Coordinates of C-alpha atoms in Angstrom, one line a residue:
X1 CA 80.7 93.0 120.8
X2 CA 80.3 91.2 117.5
X3 CA 77.0 91.0 115.6
X4 CA 76.0 89.2 112.4
X5 CA 77.6 91.9 110.2
X6 CA 80.9 91.7 112.0
X7 CA 80.9 87.9 111.9
X8 CA 80.1 88.1 108.2
X9 CA 83.0 90.4 107.6
X10 CA 85.4 88.1 109.3
X11 CA 83.9 85.2 107.4
X12 CA 84.7 87.0 104.1
X13 CA 88.2 87.8 105.2
X14 CA 88.9 84.2 106.3
X15 CA 87.6 83.0 102.9
X16 CA 89.9 85.4 101.0
X17 CA 92.9 84.4 103.1
X18 CA 92.3 80.7 103.1
X19 CA 90.9 80.4 99.6
X20 CA 87.6 78.7 100.7
X21 CA 84.4 79.7 102.3
X22 CA 83.4 77.7 105.3
X23 CA 80.6 79.9 106.8
X24 CA 77.9 80.0 104.2
X25 CA 75.1 79.4 106.7
X26 CA 75.9 82.7 108.3
X27 CA 74.9 84.7 105.2
X28 CA 71.5 83.0 104.9
X29 CA 70.6 85.3 107.8
X30 CA 72.1 88.4 106.3
X31 CA 69.5 90.8 104.9
X32 CA 70.0 94.1 103.0
X33 CA 70.8 96.1 106.2
X34 CA 73.3 93.4 107.3
X35 CA 75.1 93.5 103.9
X36 CA 75.1 97.3 104.0
X37 CA 76.8 97.2 107.4
X38 CA 79.4 94.6 106.2
X39 CA 80.1 96.8 103.2
X40 CA 80.5 99.9 105.4
X41 CA 82.7 98.2 107.9
X42 CA 85.0 96.7 105.3
X43 CA 85.4 100.1 103.7
X44 CA 86.2 101.9 107.0
X45 CA 88.6 99.1 108.0
X46 CA 90.6 99.3 104.8
X47 CA 89.7 95.7 103.7
X48 CA 87.0 96.3 101.1
X49 CA 88.7 94.6 98.3
X50 CA 89.9 91.6 100.4
X51 CA 86.3 91.1 101.6
X52 CA 85.3 91.2 97.9
X53 CA 87.6 88.3 97.3
X54 CA 85.8 86.3 100.0
X55 CA 82.4 87.3 98.6
X56 CA 83.3 85.6 95.3
X57 CA 83.3 82.3 97.1
X58 CA 79.7 82.6 98.1
X59 CA 76.9 81.0 96.0
X60 CA 75.0 83.6 94.0
X61 CA 71.8 83.2 96.0
X62 CA 73.7 84.4 99.1
X63 CA 75.1 87.5 97.5
X64 CA 74.1 91.0 98.6
X65 CA 71.5 93.0 96.6
X66 CA 72.5 93.9 93.1
X67 CA 72.9 97.6 93.7
X68 CA 75.3 97.1 96.5
X69 CA 77.2 94.4 94.6
X70 CA 77.7 96.9 91.7
X71 CA 78.9 99.6 94.1
X72 CA 81.2 97.2 95.7
X73 CA 82.7 96.1 92.4
X74 CA 83.1 99.7 91.3
X75 CA 85.1 100.6 94.4
X76 CA 87.3 97.5 94.2
X77 CA 88.1 98.6 90.6
X78 CA 89.1 102.0 91.9
X79 CA 91.4 100.4 94.6
X80 CA 93.0 98.4 91.8
X81 CA 93.5 101.5 89.7
X82 CA 95.1 103.4 92.6
X83 CA 97.4 100.4 93.2
X84 CA 98.6 100.4 89.6
X85 CA 99.2 104.1 89.8
X86 CA 101.3 103.6 93.0
X87 CA 103.1 100.7 91.5
X88 CA 104.1 102.9 88.5
X89 CA 105.2 105.7 90.8
X90 CA 107.3 103.3 92.9
X91 CA 108.9 102.0 89.6
X92 CA 109.8 105.5 88.4
X93 CA 111.1 106.5 91.8
X94 CA 113.3 103.4 92.0
X95 CA 114.7 104.1 88.6
X96 CA 115.5 107.7 89.5
X97 CA 117.4 106.7 92.7
X98 CA 119.1 103.8 90.9
X99 CA 120.3 106.2 88.2
X100 CA 121.8 108.4 90.9
X101 CA 123.4 105.6 92.9
X102 CA 121.0 105.4 95.8
X103 CA 119.8 101.9 96.8
X104 CA 116.2 102.0 97.9
X105 CA 114.3 99.8 100.3
X106 CA 110.4 99.9 100.5
X107 CA 108.8 100.0 103.9
X108 CA 105.3 98.5 104.3
X109 CA 103.0 99.4 101.4
X110 CA 103.9 97.9 98.0
X111 CA 106.4 95.3 99.4
X112 CA 103.9 94.0 101.9
X113 CA 101.1 93.8 99.4
X114 CA 103.1 91.1 97.6
X115 CA 102.2 88.7 100.4
X116 CA 98.5 89.2 99.9
X117 CA 96.4 86.7 97.9
X118 CA 95.6 89.5 95.5
X119 CA 98.4 92.2 95.9
X120 CA 96.3 95.0 94.2
X121 CA 93.6 94.5 96.9
X122 CA 95.8 95.8 99.7
X123 CA 95.3 99.6 99.6
X124 CA 98.2 101.8 100.5
X125 CA 98.6 105.6 100.5
X126 CA 102.1 107.0 100.9
X127 CA 105.4 105.5 99.6
X128 CA 107.6 104.9 102.6
X129 CA 111.3 104.4 101.7
X130 CA 114.6 103.9 103.5
X131 CA 117.8 104.9 101.7
X132 CA 120.2 103.3 104.1
X133 CA 121.2 106.6 105.8
X134 CA 121.6 108.6 102.6
X135 CA 118.3 110.5 103.0
X136 CA 119.8 114.1 103.1
X137 CA 122.0 113.6 100.0
X138 CA 119.1 112.0 98.1
X139 CA 116.7 114.8 99.0
X140 CA 119.1 117.3 97.6
X141 CA 119.3 115.4 94.4
X142 CA 115.5 115.2 94.2
X143 CA 115.1 118.9 94.8
X144 CA 117.9 119.8 92.2
X145 CA 117.0 117.3 89.5
X146 CA 113.2 117.2 89.8
X147 CA 112.5 120.6 91.2
X148 CA 110.4 119.1 94.0
X149 CA 109.8 120.8 97.3
X150 CA 111.1 118.8 100.2
X151 CA 109.1 119.2 103.4
X152 CA 111.3 118.9 106.5
X153 CA 108.6 119.6 109.1
X154 CA 108.0 116.0 110.1
X155 CA 109.5 114.1 113.1
X156 CA 111.3 111.2 111.5
X157 CA 111.1 111.6 107.7
X158 CA 111.0 114.2 105.0
X159 CA 108.2 114.2 102.4
X160 CA 107.7 115.3 98.9
X161 CA 105.1 114.7 96.2
X162 CA 106.2 112.4 93.4
X163 CA 103.7 111.9 90.5
X164 CA 101.1 113.3 92.9
X165 CA 101.8 110.7 95.6
X166 CA 103.4 111.5 98.9
X167 CA 106.8 110.0 99.5
X168 CA 108.1 109.6 103.1
X169 CA 111.9 109.4 103.0
X170 CA 112.8 108.1 106.5
X171 CA 115.9 109.3 108.3
X172 CA 114.7 107.5 111.4
X173 CA 112.5 104.4 111.3
X174 CA 110.3 105.3 114.2
X175 CA 109.4 108.7 115.8
X176 CA 112.3 109.2 118.2
X177 CA 111.1 112.6 119.4
X178 CA 107.8 111.7 121.1
X179 CA 108.7 108.6 123.2
X180 CA 111.9 107.4 124.7
X181 CA 111.0 103.8 124.1
X182 CA 111.0 104.5 120.3
X183 CA 114.7 105.5 120.6
X184 CA 115.5 102.1 122.1
X185 CA 113.6 100.3 119.3
X186 CA 115.3 102.4 116.7
X187 CA 118.7 100.7 117.5
X188 CA 117.6 97.1 116.6
X189 CA 115.6 98.4 113.7
X190 CA 118.6 100.0 112.1
X191 CA 120.6 96.9 112.8
X192 CA 117.9 94.8 111.1
X193 CA 117.7 97.3 108.2
X194 CA 121.3 96.6 107.4
X195 CA 120.6 92.9 107.0
X196 CA 119.8 91.8 103.4
X197 CA 116.2 90.9 102.7
X198 CA 114.4 89.9 99.5
X199 CA 114.2 92.2 96.5
X200 CA 111.8 92.8 93.7
X201 CA 112.5 94.0 90.2
X202 CA 110.6 97.0 89.1
X203 CA 111.3 98.2 85.6
X204 CA 114.5 96.3 85.5
X205 CA 115.7 97.9 88.8
X206 CA 116.2 95.9 91.9
X207 CA 114.3 97.3 94.9
X208 CA 115.1 96.1 98.4
X209 CA 112.5 94.7 100.7
X210 CA 113.0 94.5 104.5
X211 CA 114.6 91.5 106.2
X212 CA 112.2 89.3 108.2
X213 CA 113.6 90.5 111.6
X214 CA 113.1 94.1 110.5
X215 CA 109.6 93.7 109.3
X216 CA 108.6 91.7 112.4
X217 CA 109.6 94.6 114.8
X218 CA 108.7 97.4 112.4
X219 CA 105.2 96.2 111.6
X220 CA 104.5 95.5 115.2
X221 CA 105.7 98.9 116.4
X222 CA 103.9 100.7 113.6
X223 CA 100.6 99.1 114.4
X224 CA 101.1 99.6 118.2
X225 CA 101.9 103.4 118.0
X226 CA 99.0 104.1 115.6
X227 CA 96.7 102.1 117.9
X228 CA 97.8 104.1 120.9
X229 CA 97.6 107.5 119.2
X230 CA 94.4 107.2 117.2
X231 CA 93.5 103.6 116.1
X232 CA 94.3 101.0 113.6
X233 CA 92.0 99.1 111.1
X234 CA 91.6 95.5 110.2
X235 CA 94.0 96.2 107.4
X236 CA 96.9 96.4 109.9
X237 CA 95.8 93.1 111.4
X238 CA 95.7 91.5 107.9
X239 CA 99.2 92.9 107.3
X240 CA 100.4 91.0 110.4
X241 CA 98.6 87.9 109.3
X242 CA 100.1 87.7 105.8
X243 CA 103.5 88.6 107.1
X244 CA 103.4 85.7 109.6
X245 CA 101.9 83.2 107.2
X246 CA 104.6 83.9 104.6
X247 CA 107.6 84.2 107.0
X248 CA 106.7 82.1 110.1
X249 CA 109.7 79.8 109.8
X250 CA 112.1 82.7 109.5
X251 CA 110.8 84.9 112.4
X252 CA 113.0 84.9 115.5
X253 CA 110.1 84.8 117.9
X254 CA 112.3 84.7 121.0
X255 CA 114.1 87.9 120.1
X256 CA 110.8 89.6 119.0
X257 CA 109.0 88.7 122.2
X258 CA 112.0 90.0 124.2
X259 CA 112.0 93.3 122.4
X260 CA 108.2 93.6 122.8
X261 CA 108.5 93.0 126.6
X262 CA 111.3 95.5 126.9
X263 CA 109.1 98.1 125.2
X264 CA 106.0 97.1 127.2
X265 CA 104.1 96.1 124.1
X266 CA 104.0 92.4 124.7
X267 CA 100.4 92.5 125.8
X268 CA 99.5 94.3 122.5
X269 CA 101.4 91.7 120.6
X270 CA 99.5 88.9 122.3
X271 CA 96.2 90.5 121.4
X272 CA 97.3 90.9 117.8
X273 CA 98.3 87.3 117.6
X274 CA 95.1 86.1 119.2
X275 CA 92.9 88.2 116.8
X276 CA 94.8 86.6 113.8
X277 CA 94.2 83.1 115.2
X278 CA 90.7 83.4 116.6
X279 CA 89.1 85.8 114.1
X280 CA 91.1 85.2 110.9
X281 CA 92.0 81.5 111.3
X282 CA 95.8 81.8 111.4
X283 CA 97.3 78.4 112.1
X284 CA 98.6 78.8 115.7
X285 CA 101.5 76.4 115.0
X286 CA 103.0 79.2 112.9
X287 CA 103.4 81.3 116.1
X288 CA 105.7 80.7 119.0
X289 CA 103.6 80.1 122.2
X290 CA 102.3 83.4 123.5
X291 CA 100.1 84.6 126.4
X292 CA 97.0 86.8 126.0
X293 CA 94.5 88.3 128.4
X294 CA 91.1 87.4 126.8
X295 CA 89.4 90.5 128.2
X296 CA 92.1 92.8 126.9
X297 CA 92.0 91.0 123.5
X298 CA 88.3 91.7 123.3
X299 CA 88.7 95.3 124.2
X300 CA 91.5 95.8 121.6
X301 CA 89.3 94.1 118.9
X302 CA 86.3 96.2 119.9
X303 CA 88.4 99.3 119.8
X304 CA 89.6 98.5 116.3
X305 CA 86.0 97.8 115.1
X306 CA 84.3 100.7 117.0
X307 CA 86.6 103.2 118.8
X308 CA 85.7 104.2 122.3
X309 CA 86.6 107.8 121.4
X310 CA 84.8 108.7 118.2
X311 CA 84.3 112.5 118.4
X312 CA 84.6 114.3 115.0
X313 CA 87.8 116.2 114.5
X314 CA 87.1 120.0 114.6
X315 CA 88.7 122.8 112.6
X316 CA 90.7 125.6 114.1
X317 CA 93.9 125.6 116.3
X318 CA 92.4 125.8 119.8
X319 CA 89.5 123.3 119.2
X320 CA 92.0 120.9 117.6
X321 CA 94.3 121.2 120.5
X322 CA 91.4 120.4 122.9
X323 CA 90.3 117.5 120.7
X324 CA 93.7 116.0 120.7
X325 CA 94.0 116.3 124.5
X326 CA 90.6 114.6 125.0
X327 CA 91.6 111.8 122.6
X328 CA 94.9 111.3 124.4
X329 CA 93.1 111.1 127.7
X330 CA 90.6 108.6 126.3
X331 CA 93.4 106.5 124.8
X332 CA 95.5 106.4 128.0
X333 CA 94.6 102.7 128.5
X334 CA 96.1 102.0 125.1
X335 CA 99.3 103.9 126.0
X336 CA 99.8 101.5 128.9
X337 CA 100.0 98.5 126.6
X338 CA 102.2 100.1 124.0
X339 CA 104.7 102.3 125.8
X340 CA 106.9 102.0 128.9
X341 CA 106.9 105.7 129.8
X342 CA 104.7 107.2 132.3
X343 CA 101.6 109.1 131.1
X344 CA 102.5 112.5 132.5
X345 CA 106.0 112.4 131.0
X346 CA 104.8 111.2 127.7
X347 CA 102.1 114.0 127.6
X348 CA 104.7 116.7 128.4
X349 CA 107.0 115.4 125.7
X350 CA 104.2 115.3 123.2
X351 CA 103.3 118.9 123.9
X352 CA 107.0 119.9 123.5
X353 CA 107.2 118.2 120.1
X354 CA 104.0 119.8 118.9
X355 CA 105.3 123.2 120.0
X356 CA 108.6 122.6 118.2
X357 CA 106.7 121.8 115.0
X358 CA 103.4 123.8 115.2
X359 CA 102.1 122.4 111.9
X360 CA 101.8 119.0 113.5
X361 CA 99.0 120.4 115.8
X362 CA 96.6 120.6 112.9
X363 CA 97.7 117.4 111.3

């Protein structure tokens, strides 16, 4: 259920995305506590800097208290600094791979940020890469030439620290060990990954960006599985918004809807589209017609904003195992709109994967 603070946050995001503020009257009712809640929510949801962009379009008399404004500005500056650090790391990593003959494609993260009104205001953590099937060979070169430790204890990628930033070097594009439906999605994803997309030059080195068909399916599946497992933030919704706005005329909606139905995530896709249209003001003409259950859409939105399962994560192996079991049970309704496997089979398979890689239990 939305309140003034939630409505205010969406108004700021719409202003940032559309370049104009249309809901100034809303902020005349926003007191110090309301602004504090907008700030807190935008931070938790990963959209603090984007909300700041919307805030700049409000007249000064409707701004939050000065102390909060200064704190907000400081944290946006930190997001920008982290972005520049990541951009520099991506540039150096691309140069290293280019030198050794490995073409590199960026997944999510930096490449997706380029579709935002202010790229440096889209936070991202890890550097996700695809080396067109040459991951094992490239990891050996990284270990030999840079002396970096390669962690192979993950389900669908290896990891290593590069300039202090985690790099996820994918050998599969989705986690094929936990859900059988992921294995079916992996096939079109690898087919789409082979299609040429755009590229960006970093330090004089061309770096590949995913094709539109790849990103459409990959971003959808990535958001869906994270939503089902734990939750997603509004940043994931904004990712979907900016991707559609930039590429609407190139998206093969018929194929995407068919793949979503096959994987049983068409209802989740409908909710994601509806949130973009109804809360963020996406032009519905950019989308192919879709169906949505209004009640399910509201539940998905409320889950993003305020998760139904919000118990704090404990420490220790057994408490963490019990925590994850409780979370899985609480999230079973989300499983039903993301996966096509039965709950019991999916649970058994998840336990098997965790036992195969015990470190994942405490992750």
